[in-house]
mmCIF file with all atom_site columns, C-alpha atoms and ligand atoms in Angstrom:
data_model
loop_
_atom_site.group_PDB
_atom_site.id
_atom_site.type_symbol
_atom_site.label_atom_id
_atom_site.label_alt_id
_atom_site.label_comp_id
_atom_site.label_asym_id
_atom_site.label_entity_id
_atom_site.label_seq_id
_atom_site.pdbx_PDB_ins_code
_atom_site.Cartn_x
_atom_site.Cartn_y
_atom_site.Cartn_z
_atom_site.occupancy
_atom_site.B_iso_or_equiv
_atom_site.pdbx_formal_charge
_atom_site.auth_seq_id
_atom_site.auth_comp_id
_atom_site.auth_asym_id
_atom_site.auth_atom_id
_atom_site.pdbx_PDB_model_num
ATOM   1   C  CA  . MET A 1 1   ? 59.311 132.873 138.952 1.00 56.00 ? 16  MET A CA  1
ATOM   2   C  CA  . ARG A 1 2   ? 59.184 129.918 141.509 1.00 62.00 ? 17  ARG A CA  1
ATOM   3   C  CA  . ALA A 1 3   ? 59.551 126.256 140.681 1.00 70.00 ? 18  ALA A CA  1
ATOM   4   C  CA  . THR A 1 4   ? 56.064 124.435 139.457 1.00 76.00 ? 19  THR A CA  1
ATOM   5   C  CA  . GLN A 1 5   ? 54.715 123.042 142.724 1.00 89.00 ? 20  GLN A CA  1
ATOM   6   C  CA  . ILE A 1 6   ? 53.258 119.759 141.657 1.00 95.00 ? 21  ILE A CA  1
ATOM   7   C  CA  . LEU A 1 7   ? 49.477 119.278 143.672 1.00 97.00 ? 22  LEU A CA  1
ATOM   8   C  CA  . ILE A 1 8   ? 48.246 115.948 142.170 1.00 98.00 ? 23  ILE A CA  1
ATOM   9   C  CA  . SER A 1 9   ? 50.836 113.338 140.772 1.00 98.00 ? 24  SER A CA  1
ATOM   10  C  CA  . ASP A 1 10  ? 50.552 111.641 137.551 1.00 98.00 ? 25  ASP A CA  1
ATOM   11  C  CA  . ARG A 1 11  ? 50.147 108.391 139.466 1.00 98.00 ? 26  ARG A CA  1
ATOM   12  C  CA  . ARG A 1 12  ? 47.631 109.777 141.680 1.00 98.00 ? 27  ARG A CA  1
ATOM   13  C  CA  . LEU A 1 13  ? 45.604 110.917 138.687 1.00 98.00 ? 28  LEU A CA  1
ATOM   14  C  CA  . GLN A 1 14  ? 45.645 107.355 137.142 1.00 98.00 ? 29  GLN A CA  1
ATOM   15  C  CA  . ARG A 1 15  ? 44.606 105.633 140.132 1.00 98.00 ? 30  ARG A CA  1
ATOM   16  C  CA  . ARG A 1 16  ? 41.655 107.948 141.140 1.00 98.00 ? 31  ARG A CA  1
ATOM   17  C  CA  . VAL A 1 17  ? 40.601 107.978 137.287 1.00 98.00 ? 32  VAL A CA  1
ATOM   18  C  CA  . ARG A 1 18  ? 40.435 104.194 137.552 1.00 98.00 ? 33  ARG A CA  1
ATOM   19  C  CA  . ARG A 1 19  ? 38.394 104.384 140.844 1.00 98.00 ? 34  ARG A CA  1
ATOM   20  C  CA  . LEU A 1 20  ? 35.952 107.001 138.926 1.00 98.00 ? 35  LEU A CA  1
ATOM   21  C  CA  . ALA A 1 21  ? 35.493 104.805 135.945 1.00 98.00 ? 36  ALA A CA  1
ATOM   22  C  CA  . GLU A 1 22  ? 34.740 101.747 138.636 1.00 98.00 ? 37  GLU A CA  1
ATOM   23  C  CA  . ALA A 1 23  ? 31.829 103.899 140.024 1.00 98.00 ? 38  ALA A CA  1
ATOM   24  C  CA  . ILE A 1 24  ? 30.657 105.150 137.160 1.00 98.00 ? 39  ILE A CA  1
ATOM   25  C  CA  . ALA A 1 25  ? 30.516 101.823 135.302 1.00 98.00 ? 40  ALA A CA  1
ATOM   26  C  CA  . ALA A 1 26  ? 28.647 100.245 138.316 1.00 98.00 ? 41  ALA A CA  1
ATOM   27  C  CA  . ASP A 1 27  ? 26.151 103.382 138.044 1.00 98.00 ? 42  ASP A CA  1
ATOM   28  C  CA  . PHE A 1 28  ? 25.677 103.093 134.538 1.00 97.00 ? 43  PHE A CA  1
ATOM   29  C  CA  . ALA A 1 29  ? 25.621 99.430  133.876 1.00 96.00 ? 44  ALA A CA  1
ATOM   30  C  CA  . GLY A 1 30  ? 23.314 97.908  131.511 1.00 89.00 ? 45  GLY A CA  1
ATOM   31  C  CA  . GLY A 1 31  ? 23.118 100.183 128.552 1.00 94.00 ? 46  GLY A CA  1
ATOM   32  C  CA  . GLU A 1 32  ? 24.907 102.822 126.346 1.00 97.00 ? 47  GLU A CA  1
ATOM   33  C  CA  . VAL A 1 33  ? 26.379 106.259 127.860 1.00 98.00 ? 48  VAL A CA  1
ATOM   34  C  CA  . VAL A 1 34  ? 27.080 109.452 126.047 1.00 98.00 ? 49  VAL A CA  1
ATOM   35  C  CA  . VAL A 1 35  ? 29.923 111.014 127.462 1.00 98.00 ? 50  VAL A CA  1
ATOM   36  C  CA  . VAL A 1 36  ? 29.656 114.775 126.904 1.00 98.00 ? 51  VAL A CA  1
ATOM   37  C  CA  . GLY A 1 37  ? 33.131 116.404 127.454 1.00 98.00 ? 52  GLY A CA  1
ATOM   38  C  CA  . LEU A 1 38  ? 33.442 120.129 127.733 1.00 98.00 ? 53  LEU A CA  1
ATOM   39  C  CA  . LEU A 1 39  ? 36.067 121.427 125.698 1.00 96.00 ? 54  LEU A CA  1
ATOM   40  C  CA  . ASN A 1 40  ? 38.568 122.523 126.057 1.00 94.00 ? 55  ASN A CA  1
ATOM   41  C  CA  . GLY A 1 41  ? 39.800 121.983 129.683 1.00 96.00 ? 56  GLY A CA  1
ATOM   42  C  CA  . SER A 1 42  ? 38.417 118.263 129.860 1.00 98.00 ? 57  SER A CA  1
ATOM   43  C  CA  . PHE A 1 43  ? 40.068 116.728 126.633 1.00 98.00 ? 58  PHE A CA  1
ATOM   44  C  CA  . VAL A 1 44  ? 42.948 114.878 128.837 1.00 98.00 ? 59  VAL A CA  1
ATOM   45  C  CA  . PHE A 1 45  ? 40.298 113.626 131.917 1.00 98.00 ? 60  PHE A CA  1
ATOM   46  C  CA  . VAL A 1 46  ? 37.861 112.421 129.165 1.00 98.00 ? 61  VAL A CA  1
ATOM   47  C  CA  . ALA A 1 47  ? 40.308 110.637 127.077 1.00 98.00 ? 62  ALA A CA  1
ATOM   48  C  CA  . ASP A 1 48  ? 41.765 108.804 130.328 1.00 98.00 ? 63  ASP A CA  1
ATOM   49  C  CA  . LEU A 1 49  ? 38.237 108.402 131.903 1.00 98.00 ? 64  LEU A CA  1
ATOM   50  C  CA  . VAL A 1 50  ? 36.879 106.692 128.591 1.00 98.00 ? 65  VAL A CA  1
ATOM   51  C  CA  . ARG A 1 51  ? 40.071 104.205 128.224 1.00 98.00 ? 66  ARG A CA  1
ATOM   52  C  CA  . GLN A 1 52  ? 39.279 103.421 131.908 1.00 98.00 ? 67  GLN A CA  1
ATOM   53  C  CA  . LEU A 1 53  ? 35.683 102.535 130.876 1.00 98.00 ? 68  LEU A CA  1
ATOM   54  C  CA  . HIS A 1 54  ? 36.466 100.704 128.294 1.00 97.00 ? 69  HIS A CA  1
ATOM   55  C  CA  . GLY A 1 55  ? 35.952 96.575  128.594 1.00 95.00 ? 70  GLY A CA  1
ATOM   56  C  CA  . ARG A 1 56  ? 33.370 97.351  131.424 1.00 96.00 ? 71  ARG A CA  1
ATOM   57  C  CA  . ARG A 1 57  ? 30.406 96.420  129.406 1.00 93.00 ? 72  ARG A CA  1
ATOM   58  C  CA  . LEU A 1 58  ? 29.225 100.011 128.978 1.00 97.00 ? 73  LEU A CA  1
ATOM   59  C  CA  . PRO A 1 59  ? 28.757 100.880 125.324 1.00 97.00 ? 74  PRO A CA  1
ATOM   60  C  CA  . LEU A 1 60  ? 29.892 104.720 124.598 1.00 98.00 ? 75  LEU A CA  1
ATOM   61  C  CA  . ILE A 1 61  ? 29.309 107.710 122.608 1.00 98.00 ? 76  ILE A CA  1
ATOM   62  C  CA  . VAL A 1 62  ? 31.861 110.232 123.081 1.00 98.00 ? 77  VAL A CA  1
ATOM   63  C  CA  . ASP A 1 63  ? 31.049 113.820 122.080 1.00 98.00 ? 78  ASP A CA  1
ATOM   64  C  CA  . PHE A 1 64  ? 32.248 117.187 122.919 1.00 98.00 ? 79  PHE A CA  1
ATOM   65  C  CA  . MET A 1 65  ? 30.651 121.022 123.558 1.00 98.00 ? 80  MET A CA  1
ATOM   66  C  CA  . THR A 1 66  ? 32.774 123.772 123.541 1.00 97.00 ? 81  THR A CA  1
ATOM   67  C  CA  . VAL A 1 67  ? 31.921 126.254 126.492 1.00 92.00 ? 82  VAL A CA  1
ATOM   68  C  CA  . ALA A 1 68  ? 34.275 129.500 127.316 1.00 86.00 ? 83  ALA A CA  1
ATOM   69  C  CA  . SER A 1 69  ? 33.943 130.670 130.839 1.00 78.00 ? 84  SER A CA  1
ATOM   70  C  CA  . TYR A 1 70  ? 37.298 132.362 131.165 1.00 61.00 ? 85  TYR A CA  1
ATOM   71  C  CA  . GLY A 1 71  ? 38.849 135.308 129.109 1.00 56.00 ? 86  GLY A CA  1
ATOM   72  C  CA  . ALA A 1 72  ? 42.700 135.225 129.026 1.00 52.00 ? 87  ALA A CA  1
ATOM   73  C  CA  . GLY A 1 73  ? 43.711 135.039 132.555 1.00 56.00 ? 88  GLY A CA  1
ATOM   74  C  CA  . ARG A 1 74  ? 42.821 133.492 135.672 1.00 58.00 ? 89  ARG A CA  1
ATOM   75  C  CA  . ARG A 1 75  ? 39.640 135.273 136.614 1.00 60.00 ? 90  ARG A CA  1
ATOM   76  C  CA  . PRO A 1 76  ? 36.206 133.690 135.227 1.00 59.00 ? 91  PRO A CA  1
ATOM   77  C  CA  . SER A 1 77  ? 34.405 136.460 133.037 1.00 59.00 ? 92  SER A CA  1
ATOM   78  C  CA  . GLY A 1 78  ? 31.171 135.684 134.883 1.00 64.00 ? 93  GLY A CA  1
ATOM   79  C  CA  . ARG A 1 79  ? 29.823 134.760 131.324 1.00 74.00 ? 94  ARG A CA  1
ATOM   80  C  CA  . VAL A 1 80  ? 29.146 131.124 129.748 1.00 83.00 ? 95  VAL A CA  1
ATOM   81  C  CA  . ARG A 1 81  ? 29.376 131.232 126.285 1.00 88.00 ? 96  ARG A CA  1
ATOM   82  C  CA  . LEU A 1 82  ? 28.433 128.180 124.287 1.00 92.00 ? 97  LEU A CA  1
ATOM   83  C  CA  . LEU A 1 83  ? 30.982 127.766 120.971 1.00 95.00 ? 98  LEU A CA  1
ATOM   84  C  CA  . ARG A 1 84  ? 30.355 124.568 119.815 1.00 97.00 ? 99  ARG A CA  1
ATOM   85  C  CA  . ASP A 1 85  ? 27.187 122.396 120.512 1.00 97.00 ? 100 ASP A CA  1
ATOM   86  C  CA  . LEU A 1 86  ? 27.363 118.541 120.594 1.00 98.00 ? 101 LEU A CA  1
ATOM   87  C  CA  . SER A 1 87  ? 26.835 116.464 117.250 1.00 97.00 ? 102 SER A CA  1
ATOM   88  C  CA  . VAL A 1 88  ? 24.562 113.949 118.844 1.00 98.00 ? 103 VAL A CA  1
ATOM   89  C  CA  . GLY A 1 89  ? 21.274 114.112 120.284 1.00 98.00 ? 104 GLY A CA  1
ATOM   90  C  CA  . ILE A 1 90  ? 20.532 113.245 123.888 1.00 98.00 ? 105 ILE A CA  1
ATOM   91  C  CA  . ARG A 1 91  ? 17.029 112.813 124.180 1.00 98.00 ? 106 ARG A CA  1
ATOM   92  C  CA  . GLY A 1 92  ? 16.209 109.666 125.836 1.00 98.00 ? 107 GLY A CA  1
ATOM   93  C  CA  . ARG A 1 93  ? 19.715 108.983 126.260 1.00 98.00 ? 108 ARG A CA  1
ATOM   94  C  CA  . ARG A 1 94  ? 21.927 108.368 129.503 1.00 98.00 ? 109 ARG A CA  1
ATOM   95  C  CA  . VAL A 1 95  ? 24.321 111.144 129.838 1.00 98.00 ? 110 VAL A CA  1
ATOM   96  C  CA  . LEU A 1 96  ? 27.642 111.977 131.808 1.00 98.00 ? 111 LEU A CA  1
ATOM   97  C  CA  . LEU A 1 97  ? 28.834 115.321 131.626 1.00 98.00 ? 112 LEU A CA  1
ATOM   98  C  CA  . VAL A 1 98  ? 32.554 115.218 132.396 1.00 98.00 ? 113 VAL A CA  1
ATOM   99  C  CA  . ASP A 1 99  ? 34.318 118.476 133.171 1.00 98.00 ? 114 ASP A CA  1
ATOM   100 C  CA  . ASP A 1 100 ? 37.653 119.535 134.321 1.00 98.00 ? 115 ASP A CA  1
ATOM   101 C  CA  . ILE A 1 101 ? 37.017 121.672 137.433 1.00 97.00 ? 116 ILE A CA  1
ATOM   102 C  CA  . VAL A 1 102 ? 33.994 123.263 139.237 1.00 97.00 ? 117 VAL A CA  1
ATOM   103 C  CA  . ASP A 1 103 ? 34.624 126.579 140.674 1.00 95.00 ? 118 ASP A CA  1
ATOM   104 C  CA  . THR A 1 104 ? 31.935 128.724 141.168 1.00 94.00 ? 119 THR A CA  1
ATOM   105 C  CA  . GLY A 1 105 ? 29.387 126.233 139.437 1.00 95.00 ? 120 GLY A CA  1
ATOM   106 C  CA  . ARG A 1 106 ? 28.537 128.534 136.702 1.00 94.00 ? 121 ARG A CA  1
ATOM   107 C  CA  . THR A 1 107 ? 29.736 126.842 133.756 1.00 95.00 ? 122 THR A CA  1
ATOM   108 C  CA  . LEU A 1 108 ? 28.094 123.309 135.031 1.00 96.00 ? 123 LEU A CA  1
ATOM   109 C  CA  . GLN A 1 109 ? 25.139 125.091 136.000 1.00 96.00 ? 124 GLN A CA  1
ATOM   110 C  CA  . ARG A 1 110 ? 24.290 126.764 132.618 1.00 94.00 ? 125 ARG A CA  1
ATOM   111 C  CA  . VAL A 1 111 ? 25.483 123.460 130.346 1.00 97.00 ? 126 VAL A CA  1
ATOM   112 C  CA  . GLN A 1 112 ? 23.313 121.423 132.953 1.00 97.00 ? 127 GLN A CA  1
ATOM   113 C  CA  . ALA A 1 113 ? 20.335 123.522 132.445 1.00 96.00 ? 128 ALA A CA  1
ATOM   114 C  CA  . VAL A 1 114 ? 21.057 123.434 128.603 1.00 96.00 ? 129 VAL A CA  1
ATOM   115 C  CA  . LEU A 1 115 ? 21.227 119.626 128.384 1.00 98.00 ? 130 LEU A CA  1
ATOM   116 C  CA  . ARG A 1 116 ? 18.135 119.197 131.019 1.00 98.00 ? 131 ARG A CA  1
ATOM   117 C  CA  . ARG A 1 117 ? 16.147 120.947 128.092 1.00 97.00 ? 132 ARG A CA  1
ATOM   118 C  CA  . ARG A 1 118 ? 16.794 117.921 125.570 1.00 98.00 ? 133 ARG A CA  1
ATOM   119 C  CA  . GLN A 1 119 ? 15.341 115.594 128.022 1.00 98.00 ? 134 GLN A CA  1
ATOM   120 C  CA  . PRO A 1 120 ? 17.979 112.684 128.608 1.00 98.00 ? 135 PRO A CA  1
ATOM   121 C  CA  . ALA A 1 121 ? 16.795 109.900 130.516 1.00 98.00 ? 136 ALA A CA  1
ATOM   122 C  CA  . VAL A 1 122 ? 19.871 110.383 132.946 1.00 98.00 ? 137 VAL A CA  1
ATOM   123 C  CA  . LEU A 1 123 ? 22.325 113.170 133.552 1.00 98.00 ? 138 LEU A CA  1
ATOM   124 C  CA  . LYS A 1 124 ? 25.212 112.776 135.524 1.00 98.00 ? 139 LYS A CA  1
ATOM   125 C  CA  . THR A 1 125 ? 28.137 115.160 136.091 1.00 98.00 ? 140 THR A CA  1
ATOM   126 C  CA  . CYS A 1 126 ? 31.838 114.136 136.810 1.00 98.00 ? 141 CYS A CA  1
ATOM   127 C  CA  . VAL A 1 127 ? 34.210 116.580 137.214 1.00 98.00 ? 142 VAL A CA  1
ATOM   128 C  CA  . LEU A 1 128 ? 38.242 115.939 138.007 1.00 98.00 ? 143 LEU A CA  1
ATOM   129 C  CA  . LEU A 1 129 ? 38.617 118.693 140.583 1.00 98.00 ? 144 LEU A CA  1
ATOM   130 C  CA  . ASP A 1 130 ? 36.268 120.382 142.866 1.00 98.00 ? 145 ASP A CA  1
ATOM   131 C  CA  . LYS A 1 131 ? 36.830 124.233 144.178 1.00 96.00 ? 146 LYS A CA  1
ATOM   132 C  CA  . PRO A 1 132 ? 34.346 124.148 146.888 1.00 94.00 ? 147 PRO A CA  1
ATOM   133 C  CA  . ALA A 1 133 ? 35.366 127.671 148.297 1.00 92.00 ? 148 ALA A CA  1
ATOM   134 C  CA  . ARG A 1 134 ? 34.297 129.839 145.520 1.00 90.00 ? 149 ARG A CA  1
ATOM   135 C  CA  . ARG A 1 135 ? 30.936 128.233 144.690 1.00 93.00 ? 150 ARG A CA  1
ATOM   136 C  CA  . ALA A 1 136 ? 28.287 130.745 143.638 1.00 93.00 ? 151 ALA A CA  1
ATOM   137 C  CA  . ALA A 1 137 ? 25.838 128.687 141.685 1.00 93.00 ? 152 ALA A CA  1
ATOM   138 C  CA  . ASP A 1 138 ? 23.836 125.690 142.181 1.00 90.00 ? 153 ASP A CA  1
ATOM   139 C  CA  . CYS A 1 139 ? 24.779 122.764 140.276 1.00 93.00 ? 154 CYS A CA  1
ATOM   140 C  CA  . ARG A 1 140 ? 24.774 118.665 140.994 1.00 95.00 ? 155 ARG A CA  1
ATOM   141 C  CA  . VAL A 1 141 ? 28.087 116.812 140.837 1.00 98.00 ? 156 VAL A CA  1
ATOM   142 C  CA  . ASP A 1 142 ? 27.897 113.180 141.329 1.00 98.00 ? 157 ASP A CA  1
ATOM   143 C  CA  . TYR A 1 143 ? 31.517 112.258 140.622 1.00 98.00 ? 158 TYR A CA  1
ATOM   144 C  CA  . VAL A 1 144 ? 34.447 114.311 141.960 1.00 98.00 ? 159 VAL A CA  1
ATOM   145 C  CA  . GLY A 1 145 ? 38.014 113.413 141.580 1.00 98.00 ? 160 GLY A CA  1
ATOM   146 C  CA  . PHE A 1 146 ? 39.955 115.653 144.052 1.00 98.00 ? 161 PHE A CA  1
ATOM   147 C  CA  . THR A 1 147 ? 38.798 118.687 146.182 1.00 97.00 ? 162 THR A CA  1
ATOM   148 C  CA  . SER A 1 148 ? 41.014 121.513 144.822 1.00 96.00 ? 163 SER A CA  1
ATOM   149 C  CA  . PRO A 1 149 ? 42.519 124.208 147.315 1.00 94.00 ? 164 PRO A CA  1
ATOM   150 C  CA  . ASP A 1 150 ? 41.326 127.860 146.458 1.00 94.00 ? 165 ASP A CA  1
ATOM   151 C  CA  . GLU A 1 151 ? 44.364 128.182 144.073 1.00 94.00 ? 166 GLU A CA  1
ATOM   152 C  CA  . PHE A 1 152 ? 44.611 128.668 140.283 1.00 95.00 ? 167 PHE A CA  1
ATOM   153 C  CA  . VAL A 1 153 ? 45.569 125.111 139.044 1.00 96.00 ? 168 VAL A CA  1
ATOM   154 C  CA  . THR A 1 154 ? 47.035 124.295 135.932 1.00 97.00 ? 169 THR A CA  1
ATOM   155 C  CA  . GLY A 1 155 ? 48.048 120.999 134.075 1.00 97.00 ? 170 GLY A CA  1
ATOM   156 C  CA  . TYR A 1 156 ? 45.862 117.705 132.825 1.00 98.00 ? 171 TYR A CA  1
ATOM   157 C  CA  . GLY A 1 157 ? 43.781 119.619 130.452 1.00 98.00 ? 172 GLY A CA  1
ATOM   158 C  CA  . LEU A 1 158 ? 43.509 122.756 132.801 1.00 97.00 ? 173 LEU A CA  1
ATOM   159 C  CA  . ASP A 1 159 ? 45.509 125.672 131.419 1.00 95.00 ? 174 ASP A CA  1
ATOM   160 C  CA  . TYR A 1 160 ? 46.939 129.293 131.846 1.00 94.00 ? 175 TYR A CA  1
ATOM   161 C  CA  . ALA A 1 161 ? 46.306 131.520 129.097 1.00 92.00 ? 176 ALA A CA  1
ATOM   162 C  CA  . GLY A 1 162 ? 45.938 128.660 126.824 1.00 93.00 ? 177 GLY A CA  1
ATOM   163 C  CA  . ARG A 1 163 ? 49.431 126.955 128.130 1.00 94.00 ? 178 ARG A CA  1
ATOM   164 C  CA  . CYS A 1 164 ? 50.474 124.325 130.451 1.00 95.00 ? 179 CYS A CA  1
ATOM   165 C  CA  . ARG A 1 165 ? 47.261 121.567 129.419 1.00 97.00 ? 180 ARG A CA  1
ATOM   166 C  CA  . GLU A 1 166 ? 49.785 119.145 128.282 1.00 97.00 ? 181 GLU A CA  1
ATOM   167 C  CA  . GLN A 1 167 ? 51.411 118.818 131.619 1.00 97.00 ? 182 GLN A CA  1
ATOM   168 C  CA  . PRO A 1 168 ? 50.696 115.064 133.188 1.00 97.00 ? 183 PRO A CA  1
ATOM   169 C  CA  . PHE A 1 169 ? 50.194 116.179 136.437 1.00 97.00 ? 184 PHE A CA  1
ATOM   170 C  CA  . VAL A 1 170 ? 48.042 119.095 138.212 1.00 98.00 ? 185 VAL A CA  1
ATOM   171 C  CA  . SER A 1 171 ? 50.038 121.747 139.663 1.00 97.00 ? 186 SER A CA  1
ATOM   172 C  CA  . VAL A 1 172 ? 49.475 125.229 141.299 1.00 95.00 ? 187 VAL A CA  1
ATOM   173 C  CA  . LEU A 1 173 ? 50.386 128.292 139.067 1.00 82.00 ? 188 LEU A CA  1
ATOM   174 C  CA  . PRO A 1 174 ? 53.433 129.882 140.342 1.00 69.00 ? 189 PRO A CA  1
ATOM   175 C  CA  . GLN A 1 175 ? 52.680 133.699 141.423 1.00 60.00 ? 190 GLN A CA  1
HETATM 176 P  P1  . 5GP B 2 .   ? 33.244 127.845 137.158 1.00 63.05 ? 230 5GP B P1  1
HETATM 177 O  O1  . 5GP B 2 .   ? 32.034 128.299 136.212 1.00 63.05 ? 230 5GP B O1  1
HETATM 178 O  O2  . 5GP B 2 .   ? 32.778 126.443 137.783 1.00 63.05 ? 230 5GP B O2  1
HETATM 179 O  O3  . 5GP B 2 .   ? 33.565 128.973 137.888 1.00 63.05 ? 230 5GP B O3  1
HETATM 180 O  O4  . 5GP B 2 .   ? 34.342 127.669 136.340 1.00 63.05 ? 230 5GP B O4  1
HETATM 181 C  C1  . 5GP B 2 .   ? 34.648 126.216 135.504 1.00 63.05 ? 230 5GP B C1  1
HETATM 182 C  C2  . 5GP B 2 .   ? 35.246 126.674 134.586 1.00 63.05 ? 230 5GP B C2  1
HETATM 183 O  O5  . 5GP B 2 .   ? 36.517 127.679 134.715 1.00 63.05 ? 230 5GP B O5  1
HETATM 184 C  C3  . 5GP B 2 .   ? 36.423 125.189 134.276 1.00 63.05 ? 230 5GP B C3  1
HETATM 185 O  O6  . 5GP B 2 .   ? 35.569 124.297 133.570 1.00 63.05 ? 230 5GP B O6  1
HETATM 186 C  C4  . 5GP B 2 .   ? 37.244 125.554 134.125 1.00 63.05 ? 230 5GP B C4  1
HETATM 187 O  O7  . 5GP B 2 .   ? 37.975 125.816 132.586 1.00 63.05 ? 230 5GP B O7  1
HETATM 188 C  C5  . 5GP B 2 .   ? 37.800 127.035 134.745 1.00 63.05 ? 230 5GP B C5  1
HETATM 189 N  N1  . 5GP B 2 .   ? 38.627 127.086 135.874 1.00 63.05 ? 230 5GP B N1  1
HETATM 190 C  C6  . 5GP B 2 .   ? 38.459 127.189 137.008 1.00 63.05 ? 230 5GP B C6  1
HETATM 191 N  N2  . 5GP B 2 .   ? 39.216 127.040 138.037 1.00 63.05 ? 230 5GP B N2  1
HETATM 192 C  C7  . 5GP B 2 .   ? 40.340 126.817 137.205 1.00 63.05 ? 230 5GP B C7  1
HETATM 193 C  C8  . 5GP B 2 .   ? 41.562 126.741 137.625 1.00 63.05 ? 230 5GP B C8  1
HETATM 194 O  O8  . 5GP B 2 .   ? 42.043 127.052 138.951 1.00 63.05 ? 230 5GP B O8  1
HETATM 195 N  N3  . 5GP B 2 .   ? 42.402 126.736 136.452 1.00 63.05 ? 230 5GP B N3  1
HETATM 196 C  C9  . 5GP B 2 .   ? 42.043 126.495 135.590 1.00 63.05 ? 230 5GP B C9  1
HETATM 197 N  N4  . 5GP B 2 .   ? 43.070 126.363 134.726 1.00 63.05 ? 230 5GP B N4  1
HETATM 198 N  N5  . 5GP B 2 .   ? 40.826 126.742 134.709 1.00 63.05 ? 230 5GP B N5  1
HETATM 199 C  C10 . 5GP B 2 .   ? 40.037 126.910 135.800 1.00 63.05 ? 230 5GP B C10 1
HETATM 200 MG MG1 . MG  B 3 .   ? 36.537 124.307 131.523 1.00 63.05 ? 231 MG  B MG1 1
#
């Protein structure tokens, strides 16, 4: 196996997450936000993002939904299963949906449709990584951390068959 190829270092991640938090705080100024993280992949990003949002006069509720888009490997199964729902209601509330990466867009398209039916006052979406090369479904993304090459990436919450999520950097999986 070749050595791990670091795509985005810990430092670059932290700097970018701070910038995203600044933009989000400016856009959502003046009231509470429900941050909806998609598990499992977004847990590291959400943890860093909400701490960067702290102290910006933006009261937060942080909650999670669990969805599964992949089987055990590198290819999406094409189906998006909702495994665990939110524990708070979002009707009339301002919601920031947060995911690790948008690839085909199917996951976000499905989750955005589910959330929109609950009639939030605002629904915006933030992803750490955008892989535009493989987009197949229509989904709106308001905040993007980095554009990703068309490679399978891991770390900072993103897994390969359940592993590598704890890497503090994003890397390309060795072939
Ligand atoms: P989509 O539905 O947009 O095709 O895929 C979204 C989900 O697939 C992401 O939330 C993520 O969990 C997973 N995914 C897509 N591309 C990658 C990748 O390069 N690496 C990893 N680890 N997961 C990915
Ligand atoms: Mg995911």
